[in-house]
Amino acid sequence: MRRQTTFHRLTISLILVFLRFLPCMAPPAKKARIAPQGNISSFFGPKKTVEASAPPRPELKPEPPKNPKPSGPGEASTPTKEESQKASSPCAGVPTPEKSGPPVPRRVATACSGRFQSGFTRDKGSNWQQYNNLYRLRLKQLAGACREEAKQQWHSIPERGFLQDLSEFRGGNDGEIVVVGILFKELHNRPNVIDEYKGSKALLTSIKDEASVLYSEKDTLWLEDSVMRIQLEVAPELLAVFATGFVVAVRGVATQAGTLRTIGVQMPRMPVVPVISPSQTKGSYIALVSGIGFGDDRNVEARRKAIDFLCKATGPAVEQVVLCGGCFAPSCQLDGDSKAITAALKQMDSELLPLVEAKPVQVMPSYGEPTNASMPQLPFHRSLFGQLSSSAGFRPMGNPCSLNFDGLEVLGHSGEPIKDLLRSAQLEPMEALKKCLEARHLAPTAPDTLLTQPFEDSDPFVLESVPHILFSGGHERAVHHWHPCVRGGGTQCICVPAFHLHPALVLINLRDPRDVRIEEFSAMQM
């Protein structure tokens, strides 16, 4: 009995000693992690977490040196041992990564002409640029116009049926709903970019095959926003005419499988097109020429006749000329022989000189020519040319190009966005150009399959206003179509033919855009 009592007392003493020193053995507290509000999908940007910052430590002020020895005028003071070591250090004056200052903004050169100059020129750059921000900006700029047009066209749907974003989407809900987002087309025939450039030392070793078709019947269509994505069940004829990058409003019914059975699709609401009152007098014309192909000897005679026609203007009075890309023959582009490129520049300098001395000529570049490869493209540098560089009528422009002639808005490009869209959608060139106008976007497939730059402030290809003339260069034949606007006015859509394929140019009346004429020349010399 006495032994048990002694054992119990010893056990209690050990427990008391352990509890006395227990606070000293507790581990240090960990920093809390605070997650920001909101949910961001992986397409528009990764999720982020923010560590809770510790309370700031009191700043320690250095103590003044004891018994400082004053130095007289012109007398150098002797540095201390610490100051000598600091001055002799190789990293003196260089900020460490922990104490580095704010990054210096770098200027990014981009191309533009006319009213889109402010949109294509950026002074602000970042250390790490991604393309998902471009989609977010595009959705922000066009989502309101899509929702406004959808409410006007589908007024039978109650207000609760118009979802603010895809987070409100619930599968199996009864009734029709309307959601707004960006289309993503999953192309079954699209090649793997890693396999395409595996073992290649350069990305731009040759011009890409623009004739390759990426769309098929096995493609699927998705709708995305900054929150999530949903798959669309669409009819085959609707699947064929859309591609990645269009901002649309989709009307449909949610299924039990989590998809949206699509009933209809609406494009953004179009702004009012300013109406130009036709002049009583006969107006002058603007000439659009594409694919004139300097450096190719097979169409020299037809090209000479076209230049003579523009210089003399025996028929309609031509006031302005726009070369819509394709200034050089395909053999002189990108991976062509340097001697052939030099010869093409000299030929362009000599043959185009009489025209630029007679009237203003806006010259646009295109893919594969001596400028940057991505859209938008910079104008040709004047140092490439000899006599043309000193002529006042020679006006290098960017691609896309925007012009204004006494209130007439002219907008267009050399054809790359339309050709790239035709790879992903089953459309004719004019149908693709009209769809871009209705979608209020010049290059919807950029940056998915069309080279462009990761803009940060806004999407410069979004049409904030509608032009009177919208053109696209480099096509097989000349086609034009008047696209009326429901709210007044309209836009003349023009597919300018490549001169080496169809020797012709397009004339548009500057006072009446509906007045379009096609001037054809003799066949190419073989």
Coordinates of C-alpha atoms in Angstrom, one line a residue:
M1 CA 0.0 0.0 0.0
R2 CA 2.9 2.4 0.9
R3 CA 4.6 1.6 -2.4
Q4 CA 1.5 2.5 -4.5
T5 CA 1.2 5.8 -2.7
T6 CA 4.8 6.7 -3.3
F7 CA 4.4 5.8 -7.0
H8 CA 1.3 8.0 -7.4
R9 CA 3.1 10.9 -5.8
L10 CA 6.1 10.5 -8.2
T11 CA 3.8 10.4 -11.2
I12 CA 1.9 13.5 -10.2
S13 CA 5.2 15.4 -9.7
L14 CA 6.4 14.5 -13.2
I15 CA 3.2 15.7 -14.7
L16 CA 3.4 19.0 -12.9
V17 CA 7.0 19.5 -14.1
F18 CA 6.0 18.7 -17.7
L19 CA 3.1 21.1 -17.6
R20 CA 5.3 23.9 -16.3
F21 CA 7.7 23.7 -19.3
L22 CA 5.0 23.0 -21.9
P23 CA 4.6 26.7 -23.2
C24 CA 8.3 26.8 -24.0
M25 CA 7.9 23.7 -26.2
A26 CA 5.0 25.1 -28.4
P27 CA 5.9 25.5 -32.1
P28 CA 5.8 29.0 -33.7
A29 CA 2.6 30.1 -35.3
K30 CA 2.3 29.9 -39.1
K31 CA 1.4 32.7 -41.5
A32 CA -2.3 32.7 -42.5
R33 CA -3.1 32.6 -46.2
I34 CA -6.0 34.7 -47.3
A35 CA -7.7 33.9 -50.6
P36 CA -9.1 36.8 -52.6
Q37 CA -12.8 36.9 -53.5
G38 CA -14.0 35.8 -56.9
N39 CA -13.2 32.9 -59.1
I40 CA -11.0 33.1 -62.3
S41 CA -10.9 30.3 -64.8
S42 CA -7.6 29.0 -66.1
F43 CA -8.2 30.4 -69.6
F44 CA -8.4 34.0 -68.4
G45 CA -5.9 33.7 -65.6
P46 CA -4.7 31.5 -62.7
K47 CA -6.0 31.8 -59.1
K48 CA -4.0 33.8 -56.7
T49 CA -3.4 33.7 -53.0
V50 CA -2.1 36.5 -50.8
E51 CA -0.1 35.9 -47.6
A52 CA -1.1 38.0 -44.6
S53 CA 1.6 40.5 -44.0
A54 CA 3.3 40.6 -40.6
P55 CA 3.2 43.8 -38.6
P56 CA 5.9 46.2 -39.6
R57 CA 9.0 46.2 -37.4
P58 CA 10.2 49.4 -35.8
E59 CA 12.9 51.1 -37.9
L60 CA 16.2 51.2 -36.2
K61 CA 17.9 54.6 -36.5
P62 CA 21.7 54.5 -36.7
E63 CA 23.5 56.0 -33.7
P64 CA 25.6 59.1 -34.4
P65 CA 29.4 58.4 -34.2
K66 CA 31.0 59.3 -30.8
N67 CA 33.3 62.2 -30.7
P68 CA 33.2 63.1 -34.4
K69 CA 36.3 64.8 -35.7
P70 CA 35.3 67.9 -37.7
S71 CA 37.1 68.5 -41.0
G72 CA 38.0 71.9 -42.2
P73 CA 37.5 73.3 -45.6
G74 CA 39.4 71.4 -48.2
E75 CA 40.4 68.7 -45.7
A76 CA 39.4 65.1 -46.5
S77 CA 37.9 63.1 -43.7
T78 CA 39.2 59.6 -43.1
P79 CA 36.5 56.9 -43.8
T80 CA 35.8 54.3 -41.2
K81 CA 36.4 50.6 -41.6
E82 CA 32.8 49.9 -42.3
E83 CA 32.6 52.7 -44.9
S84 CA 35.7 51.4 -46.7
Q85 CA 34.3 47.8 -46.9
K86 CA 31.0 49.1 -48.2
A87 CA 32.6 51.3 -50.9
S88 CA 35.0 48.5 -52.0
S89 CA 32.1 46.0 -52.3
P90 CA 31.4 45.0 -56.0
C91 CA 27.6 45.2 -55.3
A92 CA 27.7 48.7 -53.9
G93 CA 24.9 50.8 -55.3
V94 CA 23.2 47.8 -57.0
P95 CA 19.8 47.0 -55.6
T96 CA 19.3 43.5 -54.5
P97 CA 16.3 41.4 -55.7
E98 CA 14.6 42.0 -52.3
K99 CA 15.1 45.8 -52.6
S100 CA 14.7 46.3 -56.3
G101 CA 12.8 49.3 -57.5
P102 CA 9.8 49.5 -59.8
P103 CA 10.4 48.1 -63.3
V104 CA 11.2 50.7 -66.0
P105 CA 8.4 50.8 -68.6
R106 CA 9.5 49.7 -72.0
R107 CA 8.1 51.0 -75.3
V108 CA 6.6 48.4 -77.6
A109 CA 6.5 49.4 -81.2
T110 CA 3.2 48.5 -82.9
A111 CA 1.6 49.4 -86.2
C112 CA -1.4 51.4 -87.0
S113 CA -2.8 54.1 -89.3
G114 CA -5.5 56.7 -88.8
R115 CA -8.0 56.6 -85.9
F116 CA -6.7 53.3 -84.6
Q117 CA -3.2 54.8 -83.9
S118 CA -3.9 55.3 -80.2
G119 CA -5.2 51.7 -79.9
F120 CA -2.2 50.1 -81.6
T121 CA 0.5 52.1 -79.8
R122 CA 1.4 51.2 -76.3
D123 CA 3.9 52.8 -73.9
K124 CA 3.2 50.5 -71.0
G125 CA 4.8 47.0 -70.9
S126 CA 5.0 44.3 -68.4
N127 CA 7.7 41.8 -67.4
W128 CA 5.4 38.8 -68.2
Q129 CA 2.8 39.1 -71.0
Q130 CA 0.0 36.6 -71.6
Y131 CA -2.7 36.5 -74.3
N132 CA -5.5 35.6 -71.9
N133 CA -5.7 39.3 -71.0
L134 CA -6.6 40.1 -74.6
Y135 CA -9.7 37.8 -74.4
R136 CA -10.7 39.4 -71.1
L137 CA -10.5 42.9 -72.7
R138 CA -12.5 41.8 -75.8
L139 CA -15.3 40.4 -73.6
K140 CA -15.3 43.5 -71.5
Q141 CA -15.6 45.8 -74.6
L142 CA -18.4 43.8 -76.4
A143 CA -20.4 42.0 -73.6
G144 CA -22.6 45.0 -72.9
A145 CA -23.5 45.5 -76.6
C146 CA -24.3 41.8 -76.9
R147 CA -26.5 41.8 -73.9
E148 CA -28.3 44.9 -75.2
E149 CA -29.0 43.5 -78.6
A150 CA -30.1 40.2 -77.1
K151 CA -32.7 41.9 -74.8
Q152 CA -34.1 43.8 -77.8
Q153 CA -34.4 40.8 -80.0
W154 CA -35.5 38.3 -77.4
H155 CA -37.8 40.4 -75.3
S156 CA -40.1 37.4 -74.6
I157 CA -37.5 36.0 -72.2
P158 CA -37.9 37.4 -68.6
E159 CA -35.2 39.4 -67.0
R160 CA -34.1 36.6 -64.7
G161 CA -33.3 34.5 -67.8
F162 CA -30.4 36.8 -68.8
L163 CA -27.5 35.5 -66.7
Q164 CA -24.8 38.0 -65.6
D165 CA -22.1 35.4 -66.1
L166 CA -21.7 31.6 -66.5
S167 CA -21.4 31.0 -62.7
E168 CA -25.3 31.3 -62.6
F169 CA -25.6 28.5 -65.2
R170 CA -27.2 25.4 -63.7
G171 CA -27.8 22.2 -65.7
G172 CA -31.4 20.9 -66.0
N173 CA -33.1 24.2 -65.2
D174 CA -36.4 24.7 -66.9
G175 CA -37.0 27.6 -69.2
E176 CA -34.8 29.4 -71.7
I177 CA -31.7 31.4 -70.7
V178 CA -29.3 33.9 -72.4
V179 CA -25.6 33.9 -71.6
V180 CA -22.8 36.1 -73.0
G181 CA -19.2 35.0 -73.6
I182 CA -16.5 34.2 -76.1
L183 CA -16.7 31.3 -78.5
F184 CA -14.0 28.7 -78.5
K185 CA -14.0 26.1 -81.3
E186 CA -12.2 22.9 -80.6
L187 CA -10.7 22.0 -84.0
H188 CA -10.3 18.3 -84.5
N189 CA -7.9 18.7 -87.4
R190 CA -5.7 21.3 -85.8
P191 CA -2.0 20.2 -85.7
N192 CA -0.1 20.0 -82.4
V193 CA 2.1 23.1 -82.2
I194 CA 4.8 21.1 -80.2
D195 CA 5.0 18.5 -82.9
E196 CA 5.1 21.1 -85.6
Y197 CA 8.2 22.9 -84.2
K198 CA 9.9 19.9 -82.7
G199 CA 13.5 19.9 -83.8
S200 CA 13.2 23.3 -85.5
K201 CA 15.7 26.0 -84.7
A202 CA 13.4 28.8 -85.9
L203 CA 9.7 29.4 -85.7
L204 CA 9.4 31.3 -89.0
T205 CA 11.3 29.0 -91.3
S206 CA 8.7 29.3 -94.1
I207 CA 5.4 30.9 -94.8
K208 CA 2.5 29.1 -93.2
D209 CA 0.1 27.2 -95.4
E210 CA -2.9 29.5 -95.4
A211 CA -4.9 27.1 -97.6
S212 CA -4.9 24.4 -95.0
V213 CA -8.4 23.7 -93.6
L214 CA -8.7 23.1 -89.9
Y215 CA -12.5 22.7 -89.5
S216 CA -14.4 19.4 -89.6
E217 CA -17.7 17.8 -88.6
K218 CA -16.1 16.5 -85.4
D219 CA -15.4 20.0 -84.0
T220 CA -17.1 21.2 -80.8
L221 CA -18.1 24.7 -79.7
W222 CA -17.7 26.1 -76.2
L223 CA -18.7 29.4 -74.6
E224 CA -16.3 30.9 -72.1
D225 CA -16.1 33.9 -69.8
S226 CA -13.8 34.9 -66.9
V227 CA -15.5 32.3 -64.6
M228 CA -16.0 29.1 -66.5
R229 CA -16.9 27.4 -69.8
I230 CA -19.9 25.4 -71.0
Q231 CA -20.3 23.2 -74.1
L232 CA -22.8 24.3 -76.7
E233 CA -25.1 21.8 -78.5
V234 CA -25.5 23.5 -81.9
A235 CA -26.8 22.5 -85.3
P236 CA -24.1 21.6 -87.9
E237 CA -24.9 24.6 -90.1
L238 CA -24.3 26.9 -87.1
L239 CA -21.1 25.1 -86.0
A240 CA -19.6 25.5 -89.5
V241 CA -19.8 29.3 -89.7
F242 CA -18.3 30.2 -86.3
A243 CA -14.7 30.2 -85.0
T244 CA -12.8 31.0 -81.9
G245 CA -12.8 34.6 -80.7
F246 CA -16.4 35.8 -81.5
V247 CA -18.2 37.5 -78.6
V248 CA -21.8 36.5 -78.8
A249 CA -25.0 36.1 -76.8
V250 CA -26.4 32.6 -76.8
R251 CA -30.0 31.6 -76.2
G252 CA -30.7 28.1 -75.2
V253 CA -31.9 25.5 -72.6
A254 CA -29.7 23.9 -70.0
T255 CA -29.5 20.1 -70.2
Q256 CA -29.0 17.5 -67.5
A257 CA -25.6 16.8 -68.9
G258 CA -24.4 20.3 -68.2
T259 CA -24.5 21.5 -71.8
L260 CA -26.5 24.3 -73.4
R261 CA -28.9 23.3 -76.2
T262 CA -28.6 26.4 -78.5
I263 CA -31.6 28.0 -80.0
G264 CA -30.2 31.3 -81.3
V265 CA -27.0 33.4 -81.4
Q266 CA -26.8 37.2 -81.4
M267 CA -23.9 39.5 -82.3
P268 CA -23.1 42.8 -80.6
R269 CA -25.4 45.8 -81.2
M270 CA -24.1 47.9 -84.1
P271 CA -23.5 51.6 -83.6
V272 CA -25.2 54.2 -85.8
V273 CA -23.3 54.7 -89.1
P274 CA -23.1 58.4 -90.0
V275 CA -25.0 59.1 -93.2
I276 CA -23.2 60.9 -96.0
S277 CA -25.4 63.1 -98.1
P278 CA -24.7 62.4 -101.8
S279 CA -23.3 65.3 -103.6
Q280 CA -25.1 66.9 -106.5
T281 CA -21.9 67.0 -108.5
K282 CA -20.1 63.9 -109.7
G283 CA -17.7 62.9 -106.9
S284 CA -14.2 61.6 -107.1
Y285 CA -13.1 58.0 -106.4
I286 CA -10.7 56.0 -104.3
A287 CA -8.9 53.1 -106.0
L288 CA -8.1 49.9 -104.1
V289 CA -5.4 47.7 -105.5
S290 CA -4.0 44.5 -104.0
G291 CA -1.3 41.9 -104.9
I292 CA 0.3 44.1 -107.5
G293 CA 3.4 41.8 -107.2
F294 CA 6.5 43.7 -107.9
G295 CA 9.3 41.3 -108.8
D296 CA 7.1 39.1 -111.0
D297 CA 7.7 39.5 -114.7
R298 CA 4.5 37.7 -115.8
N299 CA 2.1 40.6 -115.2
V300 CA 4.3 43.5 -116.2
E301 CA 2.1 44.7 -119.1
A302 CA -1.1 44.6 -117.0
R303 CA 0.5 46.4 -114.1
R304 CA 1.8 49.1 -116.5
K305 CA -1.7 49.6 -117.9
A306 CA -3.1 49.9 -114.4
I307 CA -0.6 52.5 -113.3
D308 CA -1.1 54.5 -116.5
F309 CA -4.9 54.4 -115.9
L310 CA -4.5 55.7 -112.4
C311 CA -2.1 58.5 -113.4
K312 CA -4.2 59.8 -116.3
A313 CA -7.6 58.9 -114.9
T314 CA -9.2 59.1 -118.4
G315 CA -12.5 57.7 -116.9
P316 CA -13.6 58.4 -113.3
A317 CA -11.5 61.0 -111.4
V318 CA -9.3 59.0 -109.0
E319 CA -8.3 61.1 -106.0
Q320 CA -6.7 58.5 -103.7
V321 CA -5.0 55.2 -104.3
V322 CA -4.5 52.5 -101.6
L323 CA -2.3 49.5 -102.2
C324 CA -3.9 46.9 -100.0
G325 CA -0.8 44.7 -99.4
G326 CA 0.8 42.2 -101.7
C327 CA 3.3 44.7 -103.1
F328 CA 5.9 42.0 -103.7
A329 CA 5.5 38.7 -105.6
P330 CA 5.3 35.6 -103.5
S331 CA 8.8 34.5 -104.6
C332 CA 10.2 37.7 -103.0
Q333 CA 8.5 37.2 -99.6
L334 CA 10.0 36.1 -96.3
D335 CA 12.1 33.1 -97.3
G336 CA 12.8 34.3 -100.8
D337 CA 16.2 35.0 -102.4
S338 CA 17.8 38.3 -101.1
K339 CA 18.8 39.2 -104.7
A340 CA 15.1 38.8 -105.8
I341 CA 13.9 41.0 -102.9
T342 CA 16.4 43.7 -103.8
A343 CA 15.4 43.6 -107.4
A344 CA 11.7 43.8 -106.4
L345 CA 12.4 46.9 -104.3
K346 CA 14.2 48.6 -107.2
Q347 CA 11.3 47.7 -109.6
M348 CA 8.7 49.1 -107.2
D349 CA 10.8 52.3 -106.7
S350 CA 11.0 53.0 -110.4
E351 CA 7.5 51.9 -111.6
L352 CA 5.5 53.4 -108.8
L353 CA 7.3 56.8 -108.9
P354 CA 5.1 58.4 -111.7
L355 CA 2.0 57.4 -109.7
V356 CA 3.1 58.9 -106.4
E357 CA 4.1 62.1 -108.1
A358 CA 0.6 62.4 -109.6
K359 CA -1.5 61.7 -106.5
P360 CA -1.3 60.4 -102.9
V361 CA -0.7 56.6 -102.7
Q362 CA -1.2 54.8 -99.4
V363 CA 1.0 51.6 -99.3
M364 CA 0.2 48.8 -96.9
P365 CA 2.3 45.8 -96.1
S366 CA 1.2 42.2 -95.8
Y367 CA 2.5 38.9 -94.3
G368 CA 5.9 37.9 -95.6
E369 CA 7.0 41.4 -96.6
P370 CA 9.8 43.5 -95.0
T371 CA 8.0 44.4 -91.8
N372 CA 7.0 42.6 -88.6
A373 CA 5.2 39.3 -89.0
S374 CA 2.4 39.8 -86.4
M375 CA -0.8 41.8 -86.7
P376 CA -0.9 44.8 -86.6
Q377 CA 2.0 45.4 -89.0
L378 CA 4.3 48.4 -89.1
P379 CA 4.6 50.5 -92.3
F380 CA 7.4 50.0 -94.7
H381 CA 10.5 52.0 -93.7
R382 CA 11.3 54.7 -96.1
S383 CA 15.0 53.7 -96.2
L384 CA 14.0 50.6 -98.2
F385 CA 13.3 52.8 -101.2
G386 CA 15.3 55.3 -103.2
Q387 CA 13.3 57.9 -105.1
L388 CA 10.0 57.0 -103.4
S389 CA 11.3 57.9 -100.0
S390 CA 11.6 61.6 -100.9
S391 CA 8.2 61.9 -102.7
A392 CA 5.4 63.6 -100.8
G393 CA 2.8 61.3 -102.5
F394 CA 4.4 58.1 -101.1
R395 CA 2.6 57.4 -97.8
P396 CA 3.6 54.1 -96.0
M397 CA 0.7 52.9 -93.8
G398 CA 0.2 50.1 -91.3
N399 CA -1.9 47.0 -91.6
P400 CA -4.8 47.4 -90.7
C401 CA -5.2 50.8 -92.1
S402 CA -7.9 53.5 -91.3
L403 CA -8.4 56.6 -93.5
N404 CA -10.8 59.5 -93.4
F405 CA -11.7 61.5 -96.5
D406 CA -14.0 64.4 -95.7
G407 CA -16.0 62.4 -93.2
L408 CA -15.9 59.1 -95.2
E409 CA -14.4 56.4 -92.9
V410 CA -12.4 53.8 -94.7
L411 CA -11.0 50.7 -92.8
G412 CA -9.4 47.6 -94.0
H413 CA -6.5 45.2 -94.1
S414 CA -4.4 43.1 -96.5
G415 CA -6.5 40.0 -96.0
E416 CA -4.7 37.9 -93.4
P417 CA -7.6 37.9 -90.8
I418 CA -10.1 36.8 -93.5
K419 CA -7.8 34.1 -94.9
D420 CA -7.2 32.8 -91.3
L421 CA -10.9 32.8 -90.5
L422 CA -11.6 30.7 -93.6
R423 CA -9.3 28.0 -92.2
S424 CA -11.6 27.6 -89.1
A425 CA -15.1 28.3 -90.6
Q426 CA -16.8 27.1 -93.7
L427 CA -17.4 30.5 -95.3
E428 CA -16.8 32.4 -98.5
P429 CA -14.5 35.5 -98.3
M430 CA -17.4 38.0 -98.5
E431 CA -19.4 36.1 -95.9
A432 CA -16.4 36.1 -93.6
L433 CA -15.9 39.8 -94.1
K434 CA -19.6 40.5 -93.3
K435 CA -19.4 38.3 -90.2
C436 CA -16.4 40.3 -88.9
L437 CA -18.4 43.5 -89.4
E438 CA -21.4 42.1 -87.6
A439 CA -19.2 40.9 -84.8
R440 CA -17.5 44.3 -84.6
H441 CA -14.1 42.7 -84.7
L442 CA -11.4 42.9 -87.5
A443 CA -9.5 39.8 -86.5
P444 CA -11.6 37.4 -84.3
T445 CA -9.2 34.4 -84.6
A446 CA -6.3 36.5 -83.2
P447 CA -4.4 35.4 -81.1
D448 CA -5.6 31.8 -81.4
T449 CA -4.5 31.0 -85.0
L450 CA -3.5 34.5 -86.2
L451 CA -0.2 36.2 -85.0
T452 CA -0.8 39.3 -82.9
Q453 CA 0.6 41.0 -79.8
P454 CA -0.6 40.6 -76.2
F455 CA -2.2 44.0 -75.7
E456 CA -2.9 45.0 -72.1
D457 CA -5.2 48.1 -72.1
S458 CA -7.7 47.3 -74.8
D459 CA -8.3 45.1 -77.9
P460 CA -7.4 47.4 -80.8
F461 CA -9.3 45.2 -83.3
V462 CA -12.7 45.9 -81.7
L463 CA -14.8 48.3 -83.9
E464 CA -16.0 51.0 -81.6
S465 CA -17.5 52.7 -84.6
V466 CA -18.6 51.3 -88.0
P467 CA -16.8 52.5 -91.1
H468 CA -18.5 53.4 -94.4
I469 CA -16.1 51.2 -96.4
L470 CA -14.6 47.9 -95.1
F471 CA -12.1 46.2 -97.4
S472 CA -9.9 43.1 -97.4
G473 CA -7.1 42.5 -99.9
G474 CA -5.5 39.5 -101.6
H475 CA -8.6 37.6 -102.8
E476 CA -9.1 35.5 -106.0
R477 CA -11.8 37.8 -107.5
A478 CA -13.4 41.2 -106.9
V479 CA -16.6 41.0 -104.8
H480 CA -18.6 43.9 -103.2
H481 CA -21.7 43.9 -101.0
W482 CA -23.7 46.8 -99.4
H483 CA -24.4 45.9 -95.8
P484 CA -27.3 48.1 -94.5
C485 CA -27.5 49.1 -90.9
V486 CA -30.8 48.7 -89.1
R487 CA -30.3 51.9 -87.3
G488 CA -29.5 53.9 -90.4
G489 CA -26.8 54.1 -93.1
G490 CA -24.6 51.1 -94.0
T491 CA -21.2 49.8 -94.9
Q492 CA -19.8 48.8 -98.3
C493 CA -17.9 45.6 -97.9
I494 CA -15.2 44.9 -100.6
C495 CA -13.0 41.9 -101.3
V496 CA -10.1 43.4 -103.4
P497 CA -8.7 40.9 -105.9
A498 CA -5.0 40.0 -105.9
F499 CA -3.7 41.7 -109.1
H500 CA -1.5 38.7 -110.1
L501 CA -4.6 36.4 -109.9
H502 CA -7.2 38.8 -111.3
P503 CA -5.8 41.9 -112.9
A504 CA -8.4 44.4 -111.8
L505 CA -8.8 47.3 -109.3
V506 CA -11.8 48.6 -107.4
L507 CA -13.1 52.2 -107.6
I508 CA -15.5 53.6 -104.9
N509 CA -17.2 56.9 -105.0
L510 CA -16.1 59.1 -102.1
R511 CA -19.5 60.8 -101.9
D512 CA -21.6 57.7 -102.4
P513 CA -20.1 54.4 -101.1
R514 CA -22.7 52.4 -103.0
D515 CA -21.2 53.5 -106.3
V516 CA -18.6 50.8 -106.9
R517 CA -16.8 50.0 -110.2
I518 CA -14.5 47.3 -111.2
E519 CA -11.8 48.2 -113.8
E520 CA -10.2 45.2 -115.4
F521 CA -7.0 45.0 -117.5
S522 CA -5.6 42.6 -120.0
A523 CA -4.7 39.1 -119.0
M524 CA -1.3 38.3 -117.6
Q525 CA 1.6 37.7 -120.0
M526 CA 2.7 34.1 -119.9

